[in-house]
Short mmCIF file of C-alpha atoms and ligand atoms in Angstrom, two decimals:
data_model
loop_
_atom_site.label_atom_id
_atom_site.label_comp_id
_atom_site.label_asym_id
_atom_site.label_seq_id
_atom_site.Cartn_x
_atom_site.Cartn_y
_atom_site.Cartn_z
CA MET A 13 -89.62 176.90 95.16
CA LYS A 14 -90.01 174.52 92.25
CA SER A 15 -93.52 173.42 91.29
CA GLN A 16 -93.52 169.67 91.30
CA ILE A 17 -95.40 166.51 92.11
CA ILE A 18 -93.68 163.49 93.56
CA LEU A 19 -95.26 160.15 92.74
CA LYS A 20 -95.65 157.17 95.03
CA PRO A 21 -93.25 154.29 94.41
CA GLY A 22 -94.18 152.27 91.32
CA LYS A 23 -96.52 154.93 89.98
CA GLU A 24 -93.94 156.08 87.43
CA LYS A 25 -94.39 152.92 85.35
CA ALA A 26 -97.39 153.95 83.27
CA ILE A 27 -95.85 157.36 82.69
CA LYS A 28 -92.63 155.84 81.41
CA LEU A 29 -94.75 153.83 78.96
CA GLY A 30 -96.26 157.04 77.60
CA HIS A 31 -99.55 157.39 79.46
CA PRO A 32 -100.40 161.08 79.96
CA TRP A 33 -102.69 160.90 83.02
CA ILE A 34 -101.85 161.02 86.71
CA PHE A 35 -104.59 160.31 89.23
CA SER A 36 -104.52 161.91 92.67
CA GLY A 37 -104.09 158.48 94.27
CA ALA A 38 -100.69 158.10 92.56
CA ILE A 39 -99.30 161.30 94.04
CA HIS A 40 -97.18 161.26 97.17
CA ARG A 41 -96.57 164.99 97.52
CA VAL A 42 -97.36 168.24 95.73
CA GLN A 43 -95.16 171.27 96.01
CA ASN A 44 -96.00 174.84 95.06
CA ALA A 45 -98.94 174.10 92.75
CA GLU A 46 -102.04 175.40 94.55
CA GLN A 47 -103.39 177.26 91.51
CA PRO A 48 -105.45 175.00 89.20
CA GLY A 49 -103.55 174.27 86.00
CA THR A 50 -100.05 175.08 87.30
CA SER A 51 -97.24 173.55 85.24
CA VAL A 52 -95.17 171.14 87.30
CA ASP A 53 -92.29 168.71 87.09
CA VAL A 54 -93.45 165.14 87.59
CA CYS A 55 -90.87 163.15 89.55
CA ASP A 56 -90.67 159.58 90.75
CA HIS A 57 -90.43 158.85 94.47
CA LYS A 58 -86.67 159.34 94.37
CA GLY A 59 -87.06 162.81 92.88
CA GLN A 60 -86.00 161.79 89.32
CA PHE A 61 -87.59 163.98 86.62
CA LEU A 62 -90.12 162.14 84.44
CA ALA A 63 -92.19 164.71 82.56
CA ARG A 64 -93.82 168.12 82.48
CA ALA A 65 -97.50 168.24 83.30
CA TYR A 66 -100.16 170.63 84.47
CA TYR A 67 -101.75 169.97 87.81
CA ASN A 68 -105.21 170.65 89.17
CA PRO A 69 -105.94 169.92 92.84
CA LYS A 70 -109.67 169.60 91.97
CA GLY A 71 -110.86 166.16 90.96
CA SER A 72 -109.21 162.77 90.79
CA LEU A 73 -107.60 163.18 87.35
CA ALA A 74 -105.00 165.45 88.89
CA ALA A 75 -102.34 165.99 86.24
CA ARG A 76 -101.87 165.60 82.49
CA ILE A 77 -98.48 165.38 80.84
CA PHE A 78 -97.78 167.76 77.98
CA SER A 79 -94.05 167.20 77.46
CA ARG A 80 -91.24 164.83 78.35
CA GLN A 81 -88.57 167.58 78.02
CA ALA A 82 -87.21 169.06 81.22
CA GLY A 83 -87.94 172.78 81.49
CA GLN A 84 -90.59 172.83 78.76
CA GLU A 85 -93.26 175.48 79.32
CA LEU A 86 -96.76 175.39 77.87
CA ASP A 87 -96.11 178.73 76.20
CA GLN A 88 -97.08 180.24 72.87
CA ALA A 89 -94.01 178.92 70.99
CA PHE A 90 -94.66 175.39 72.26
CA LEU A 91 -98.37 175.57 71.42
CA GLU A 92 -97.60 176.81 67.93
CA ARG A 93 -95.09 174.05 67.36
CA GLN A 94 -97.45 171.33 68.57
CA ILE A 95 -100.48 172.59 66.65
CA ARG A 96 -98.43 172.93 63.46
CA ALA A 97 -97.13 169.41 63.96
CA ALA A 98 -100.68 168.06 64.46
CA LEU A 99 -101.81 169.86 61.30
CA ALA A 100 -98.85 168.47 59.34
CA ARG A 101 -99.87 164.93 60.37
CA ARG A 102 -103.34 165.42 58.81
CA PRO A 103 -103.88 164.75 55.12
CA ALA A 104 -104.15 168.06 53.27
CA LEU A 105 -107.69 169.38 52.79
CA ARG A 106 -109.06 169.29 49.25
CA PRO A 107 -111.34 172.15 48.16
CA GLY A 108 -114.73 170.89 47.06
CA PHE A 109 -114.07 167.42 48.47
CA GLN A 110 -112.72 167.47 52.03
CA THR A 111 -112.68 170.80 53.85
CA MET A 112 -113.33 169.73 57.42
CA HIS A 113 -111.31 167.77 59.91
CA ARG A 114 -110.14 167.60 63.49
CA VAL A 115 -106.76 169.29 63.67
CA VAL A 116 -105.99 168.72 67.34
CA ALA A 117 -107.39 165.71 69.18
CA SER A 118 -106.38 166.50 72.75
CA GLU A 119 -104.13 163.86 74.37
CA ALA A 120 -103.86 161.91 71.10
CA ASP A 121 -102.08 164.97 69.64
CA PHE A 122 -100.07 165.63 72.80
CA LEU A 123 -102.13 168.66 73.78
CA PRO A 124 -104.31 167.36 76.60
CA GLY A 125 -107.51 169.32 77.08
CA LEU A 126 -107.45 171.05 73.68
CA ILE A 127 -109.58 170.24 70.65
CA VAL A 128 -109.37 172.18 67.39
CA ASP A 129 -111.71 171.50 64.48
CA GLN A 130 -111.64 173.13 61.06
CA TYR A 131 -114.80 173.52 58.96
CA ALA A 132 -113.89 175.28 55.71
CA ASP A 133 -113.11 178.87 56.76
CA HIS A 134 -114.38 178.34 60.31
CA LEU A 135 -112.12 177.29 63.11
CA VAL A 136 -113.57 176.01 66.38
CA PHE A 137 -111.66 175.23 69.54
CA GLN A 138 -112.62 173.70 72.82
CA ILE A 139 -110.70 173.92 76.09
CA LEU A 140 -111.52 171.24 78.64
CA THR A 141 -108.99 171.69 81.45
CA ALA A 142 -107.66 174.40 83.75
CA GLY A 143 -104.14 173.69 82.50
CA MET A 144 -105.13 174.69 78.96
CA GLU A 145 -107.47 177.44 80.13
CA ASN A 146 -104.47 179.22 81.68
CA HIS A 147 -102.99 179.51 78.17
CA ARG A 148 -106.17 180.49 76.36
CA ASP A 149 -104.81 183.82 75.07
CA ALA A 150 -101.76 182.11 73.58
CA ILE A 151 -103.96 179.43 71.99
CA ILE A 152 -106.11 182.09 70.34
CA GLU A 153 -103.04 183.94 69.03
CA VAL A 154 -101.58 180.75 67.60
CA LEU A 155 -104.84 179.74 65.90
CA LYS A 156 -105.13 183.17 64.30
CA THR A 157 -101.52 182.97 63.09
CA ILE A 158 -101.70 179.48 61.62
CA PHE A 159 -105.21 179.46 60.13
CA SER A 160 -106.27 183.11 59.60
CA PRO A 161 -109.88 181.92 60.01
CA LYS A 162 -112.81 183.99 58.77
CA VAL A 163 -114.74 182.82 61.81
CA LEU A 164 -113.15 181.73 65.09
CA MET A 165 -115.41 180.14 67.67
CA GLU A 166 -114.79 178.92 71.16
CA ARG A 167 -117.09 176.02 72.04
CA SER A 168 -115.91 175.27 75.54
CA ASP A 169 -119.52 174.56 76.51
CA GLU A 170 -118.93 171.09 77.87
CA ALA A 171 -120.21 170.09 81.31
CA ILE A 172 -116.99 168.16 81.96
CA ARG A 173 -115.27 171.52 82.56
CA THR A 174 -117.00 171.78 85.94
CA LYS A 175 -114.80 168.89 87.15
CA GLU A 176 -111.87 171.26 86.59
CA GLY A 177 -113.58 174.11 88.41
CA LEU A 178 -114.29 175.92 85.12
CA HIS A 179 -117.52 177.40 83.79
CA GLU A 180 -118.83 176.57 80.36
CA ARG A 181 -117.90 179.17 77.77
CA LYS A 182 -119.11 179.88 74.25
CA GLU A 183 -117.70 182.86 72.42
CA ILE A 184 -117.26 184.23 68.93
CA LEU A 185 -113.74 185.65 68.66
CA ILE A 186 -113.78 186.46 64.96
CA GLY A 187 -116.99 186.88 62.96
CA SER A 188 -120.59 187.24 64.11
CA HIS A 189 -123.69 185.18 64.86
CA ASP A 190 -125.05 185.58 61.34
CA GLN A 191 -121.90 183.92 60.02
CA ALA A 192 -122.34 180.89 62.26
CA ARG A 193 -123.20 178.54 59.41
CA THR A 194 -120.77 177.39 56.79
CA VAL A 195 -120.79 174.69 54.13
CA ALA A 196 -117.92 172.24 54.51
CA TYR A 197 -117.12 169.10 52.53
CA GLU A 198 -116.76 165.60 53.85
CA ASN A 199 -115.73 163.06 51.24
CA GLY A 200 -117.41 165.13 48.54
CA MET A 201 -120.64 165.77 50.50
CA ALA A 202 -121.49 169.44 50.98
CA LEU A 203 -122.71 169.70 54.56
CA THR A 204 -123.95 172.76 56.39
CA VAL A 205 -122.32 173.09 59.77
CA ASP A 206 -123.53 175.48 62.45
CA THR A 207 -120.46 176.15 64.53
CA TRP A 208 -122.38 178.24 67.07
CA GLU A 209 -125.59 176.28 67.65
CA GLY A 210 -124.48 172.84 66.46
CA HIS A 211 -123.65 169.94 68.77
CA LYS A 212 -120.07 169.55 69.98
CA THR A 213 -118.06 171.88 67.73
CA GLY A 214 -120.67 171.70 64.97
CA PHE A 215 -120.44 168.25 63.42
CA TYR A 216 -119.60 164.61 64.24
CA LEU A 217 -116.33 164.47 62.30
CA ASP A 218 -115.44 161.13 63.87
CA GLN A 219 -117.93 159.20 61.69
CA ARG A 220 -116.36 160.05 58.32
CA LEU A 221 -115.17 156.53 57.51
CA ALA A 222 -118.38 154.88 58.73
CA ARG A 223 -120.42 157.16 56.46
CA GLN A 224 -118.39 156.01 53.47
CA MET A 225 -119.00 152.44 54.50
CA VAL A 226 -122.74 152.96 54.84
CA GLU A 227 -122.80 154.60 51.40
CA SER A 228 -121.36 151.44 49.90
CA TYR A 229 -124.22 149.29 51.26
CA ALA A 230 -127.08 151.63 50.38
CA ARG A 231 -127.90 150.71 46.79
CA GLY A 232 -131.65 150.19 46.41
CA ALA A 233 -132.12 150.13 50.18
CA GLU A 234 -134.87 151.40 52.42
CA VAL A 235 -132.78 153.08 55.09
CA LEU A 236 -133.54 154.05 58.67
CA ASN A 237 -131.01 156.50 60.13
CA CYS A 238 -131.51 156.69 63.90
CA PHE A 239 -130.03 159.69 65.75
CA SER A 240 -129.43 161.32 62.38
CA TYR A 241 -128.36 164.77 63.59
CA THR A 242 -127.84 166.81 60.37
CA GLY A 243 -127.92 163.72 58.18
CA GLY A 244 -124.33 162.75 57.43
CA PHE A 245 -125.37 159.10 57.10
CA SER A 246 -128.63 160.01 55.34
CA ILE A 247 -126.84 161.92 52.58
CA ALA A 248 -124.28 159.13 52.27
CA ALA A 249 -127.16 156.66 51.77
CA LYS A 250 -128.79 158.88 49.15
CA ARG A 251 -125.45 159.07 47.32
CA GLY A 252 -125.08 155.32 47.57
CA GLY A 253 -128.37 154.87 45.71
CA ALA A 254 -130.86 154.31 48.53
CA ARG A 255 -134.53 154.10 47.55
CA ARG A 256 -135.83 155.80 50.67
CA VAL A 257 -134.18 157.31 53.75
CA THR A 258 -135.99 157.89 57.03
CA SER A 259 -134.01 160.02 59.47
CA VAL A 260 -134.97 160.26 63.13
CA ASP A 261 -133.71 162.78 65.64
CA GLU A 262 -135.21 164.73 68.52
CA SER A 263 -133.55 167.99 67.43
CA ARG A 264 -135.59 170.22 65.15
CA PRO A 265 -132.65 172.48 64.15
CA ALA A 266 -130.63 169.38 63.20
CA LEU A 267 -133.43 168.10 60.97
CA GLU A 268 -133.79 171.52 59.34
CA ILE A 269 -130.13 171.47 58.40
CA LEU A 270 -130.59 167.88 57.19
CA GLU A 271 -133.26 169.04 54.71
CA GLY A 272 -130.89 171.62 53.27
CA ASN A 273 -128.08 169.07 53.13
CA TRP A 274 -130.37 166.69 51.27
CA ARG A 275 -131.16 169.31 48.64
CA GLN A 276 -127.56 170.44 48.17
CA ASN A 277 -126.18 166.96 47.47
CA PRO A 278 -126.77 164.86 44.39
CA GLY A 279 -127.48 161.14 44.67
CA ASN A 280 -130.41 158.97 43.74
CA GLU A 281 -132.79 161.76 42.71
CA ASP A 282 -135.78 159.43 43.10
CA CYS A 283 -134.79 158.68 46.67
CA GLN A 284 -137.56 159.59 49.10
CA MET A 285 -136.67 161.56 52.18
CA GLU A 286 -138.63 161.30 55.40
CA ASN A 287 -137.51 163.21 58.47
CA VAL A 288 -139.07 162.41 61.81
CA ARG A 289 -138.67 164.44 64.93
CA ALA A 290 -139.10 161.88 67.68
CA ASP A 291 -137.53 160.00 70.53
CA VAL A 292 -135.79 157.11 68.80
CA PHE A 293 -136.71 154.54 71.49
CA ALA A 294 -140.41 155.32 71.23
CA TYR A 295 -140.36 155.66 67.45
CA LEU A 296 -138.71 152.28 66.94
CA ARG A 297 -141.41 150.62 69.07
CA GLN A 298 -144.04 152.37 67.00
CA LEU A 299 -142.41 151.12 63.78
CA ARG A 300 -142.31 147.60 65.18
CA GLU A 301 -146.03 147.72 65.97
CA GLN A 302 -146.72 148.91 62.45
CA GLY A 303 -144.69 146.01 61.04
CA ALA A 304 -142.29 148.34 59.20
CA ARG A 305 -139.15 146.79 57.69
CA PHE A 306 -135.83 148.22 56.45
CA ASP A 307 -132.81 147.04 54.48
CA LEU A 308 -130.23 149.21 56.21
CA ILE A 309 -130.38 150.68 59.70
CA VAL A 310 -127.87 153.11 61.19
CA MET A 311 -127.85 153.33 64.99
CA ASP A 312 -125.58 156.11 66.19
CA PRO A 313 -126.83 157.22 69.62
CA PRO A 314 -125.23 159.94 71.75
CA LYS A 315 -122.86 159.05 74.57
CA PHE A 316 -124.91 157.14 77.16
CA VAL A 317 -122.48 157.06 80.08
CA SER A 318 -119.72 159.18 81.57
CA ASP A 319 -119.60 157.57 85.01
CA ARG A 320 -118.57 153.98 85.71
CA ALA A 321 -121.50 153.54 88.09
CA HIS A 322 -123.92 153.75 85.17
CA ILE A 323 -122.35 151.32 82.71
CA ASP A 324 -125.06 148.69 83.27
CA ARG A 325 -127.82 151.15 82.56
CA ALA A 326 -126.07 152.27 79.39
CA CYS A 327 -125.73 148.67 78.23
CA ARG A 328 -129.46 148.17 78.68
CA GLY A 329 -130.02 151.21 76.48
CA TYR A 330 -127.71 149.89 73.76
CA LYS A 331 -129.31 146.47 73.97
CA ASP A 332 -132.82 147.88 73.63
CA LEU A 333 -131.91 149.90 70.55
CA ASN A 334 -130.09 147.06 68.84
CA LEU A 335 -132.82 144.55 69.59
CA LEU A 336 -135.41 146.85 68.06
CA ALA A 337 -133.17 147.47 65.06
CA MET A 338 -132.66 143.76 64.43
CA GLN A 339 -136.39 143.18 64.63
CA LEU A 340 -136.99 145.92 62.07
CA LEU A 341 -134.37 144.63 59.63
CA ARG A 342 -135.31 142.43 56.71
CA GLU A 343 -133.52 139.13 56.41
CA GLY A 344 -130.13 139.92 54.86
CA GLY A 345 -130.43 143.57 55.91
CA ILE A 346 -127.49 145.59 57.21
CA LEU A 347 -127.12 147.10 60.67
CA ALA A 348 -124.44 149.74 61.31
CA THR A 349 -124.41 150.20 65.07
CA PHE A 350 -122.19 152.42 67.21
CA SER A 351 -121.25 153.36 70.73
CA CYS A 352 -119.28 156.52 71.44
CA SER A 353 -119.19 155.93 75.21
CA GLY A 354 -115.50 155.71 76.09
CA LEU A 355 -116.32 153.67 79.21
CA ILE A 356 -117.79 150.87 77.11
CA SER A 357 -115.05 148.76 75.57
CA ARG A 358 -115.26 147.25 72.12
CA ASP A 359 -115.59 143.82 73.75
CA LEU A 360 -118.44 144.88 75.97
CA PHE A 361 -120.22 146.61 73.11
CA GLN A 362 -119.95 143.49 70.98
CA LYS A 363 -121.35 141.42 73.86
CA VAL A 364 -124.30 143.76 74.23
CA VAL A 365 -125.06 143.59 70.51
CA PHE A 366 -124.74 139.81 70.73
CA GLY A 367 -127.24 139.78 73.61
CA ALA A 368 -129.65 141.77 71.47
CA SER A 369 -129.25 139.34 68.57
CA VAL A 370 -129.97 136.38 70.85
CA ASP A 371 -133.15 138.04 72.10
CA ALA A 372 -134.14 138.85 68.52
CA GLY A 373 -133.56 135.22 67.55
CA VAL A 374 -131.17 136.17 64.76
CA ASP A 375 -127.45 136.21 64.14
CA LEU A 376 -125.34 139.05 62.84
CA GLN A 377 -122.56 138.38 60.36
CA ILE A 378 -120.04 141.09 61.14
CA LEU A 379 -118.68 142.52 57.88
CA HIS A 380 -116.71 145.44 59.30
CA GLN A 381 -115.48 146.65 62.65
CA LEU A 382 -115.62 150.41 62.60
CA SER A 383 -113.98 153.11 64.64
CA GLN A 384 -113.34 156.83 64.81
CA ALA A 385 -111.87 158.45 61.69
CA ASP A 386 -108.12 158.90 61.40
CA ASP A 387 -108.17 162.54 62.43
CA HIS A 388 -109.21 161.19 65.87
CA PRO A 389 -106.22 158.88 66.35
CA LEU A 390 -105.87 156.26 69.03
CA LEU A 391 -102.59 156.31 70.92
CA LEU A 392 -101.40 152.84 71.88
CA SER A 393 -99.99 154.27 75.09
CA PHE A 394 -103.33 155.88 75.86
CA PRO A 395 -106.11 153.37 75.20
CA GLU A 396 -108.65 155.86 76.59
CA SER A 397 -108.30 157.71 73.27
CA LEU A 398 -110.43 154.99 71.65
CA TYR A 399 -114.05 155.90 72.28
CA LEU A 400 -116.02 155.21 69.10
CA LYS A 401 -116.78 151.58 68.31
CA GLY A 402 -118.96 150.32 65.52
CA LEU A 403 -120.12 147.07 64.01
CA LEU A 404 -121.52 146.71 60.54
CA GLY A 405 -123.25 143.38 60.10
CA ARG A 406 -125.78 141.47 58.09
CA LYS A 407 -128.85 139.96 59.71
CA VAL A 408 -129.01 136.23 59.14
CA SER A 409 -131.53 133.88 60.66
CA LEU A 410 -130.46 131.04 62.87
CA SER A 411 -131.02 127.82 61.04
N1 SAH B 508 -125.28 160.16 63.41
C1 SAH B 508 -125.03 161.57 63.57
C2 SAH B 508 -124.54 161.91 64.97
C3 SAH B 508 -125.47 161.48 66.06
S1 SAH B 508 -125.23 162.35 67.54
C4 SAH B 508 -124.08 162.07 62.51
O1 SAH B 508 -123.62 161.26 61.70
O2 SAH B 508 -123.80 163.27 62.46
C5 SAH B 508 -126.62 161.95 68.46
C6 SAH B 508 -127.91 162.61 68.00
O3 SAH B 508 -128.94 162.00 68.76
C7 SAH B 508 -128.06 164.08 68.24
O4 SAH B 508 -128.39 164.70 67.02
C8 SAH B 508 -129.23 164.22 69.24
O5 SAH B 508 -130.08 165.31 68.91
C9 SAH B 508 -129.95 162.95 69.05
N2 SAH B 508 -130.67 162.37 70.19
C10 SAH B 508 -130.23 162.18 71.44
N3 SAH B 508 -131.13 161.47 72.17
C11 SAH B 508 -132.16 161.19 71.32
C12 SAH B 508 -133.37 160.48 71.46
N4 SAH B 508 -133.70 159.87 72.60
N5 SAH B 508 -134.18 160.39 70.40
C13 SAH B 508 -133.86 161.00 69.22
N6 SAH B 508 -132.72 161.68 69.04
C14 SAH B 508 -131.88 161.78 70.07
#
């Protein structure tokens, strides 16, 4: 018996427009797909074939489309073709200048549930769904074939996997723990990446373009980099000619890597480095009490919300941070502020930052709207692929 899902009338529309997700509420009937991750035909209510997808009875995001070709299997040949195609769409890496990038960005590269990141000779992959998990062996084979990595890591240690009935998994497939760190280049910056202990797959590749932008505003500035992680923005500021860079993060290992990154990158050699291990919310209040002031503040917090019910709370968090930042900025100073919460739209984020500016009694002249780097593309047919929003603005007083 064929494995298939039959949609309710009208529910084929979004799929015909290219959207890859099918929620359980859109499904009329499921046939022969009890095993999580089973490949199925997706059909409209009349039984007309629409696409190939994998189905998981657990959770409300029930199926994700991986092909629009009848009979297509999610097999090794298909995976190899798709991963090679994704790689071919990326600009070529340049030794000594750009040696890290995201190669496969899940749905946005037509491989839902799979992320592949390259950091010099390290390759890191992450599997987020049962549909991809079922093809893990083939994925590993393909990655070995295409990239011949010196180190191959699996960083499927994301809590979201539990929604798919999967456990978190972290494994070294090629290499060993003592090879976990590598130096990779972003836009000419030599950055140490720990692909085993680091956050996500090791580094926040999505902020590449924003770091370049911050570099261009850093000349002579006293910079405060909030949620610095390993210092991508801090090093960019040093290169841009900052006078002093204060980096704040709660993670000690991240700040240790930051120190090494600072030493291994040229820039303004007189630039002072201060690294503070602290909770950013508390530290900003402390700075405000001390009357500290900065010329450039970067505010790049972690994701605050993954559940619609908590959007309001997240907005209060963003507002708090941005209000404090605007109070700490000198007149004419620059704020680069971000939200990587997919559930918060660009509009909403801008409103929250506006609310903060009103409370601070200042205005913000927006100079740039920022977003995720181009190796994290946004599919027009899949607006959910936009998650990182940023505003870079100048503080001006209301007159
Ligand atoms: N700007 C960074 C990425 C930031 S990711 C870059 O360019 O690479 C978010 C960072 O916030 C993580 O490093 C995490 O350790 C840190 N973090 C999360 N909550 C925090 C808090 N309340 N106070 C300080 N740091 C925090």
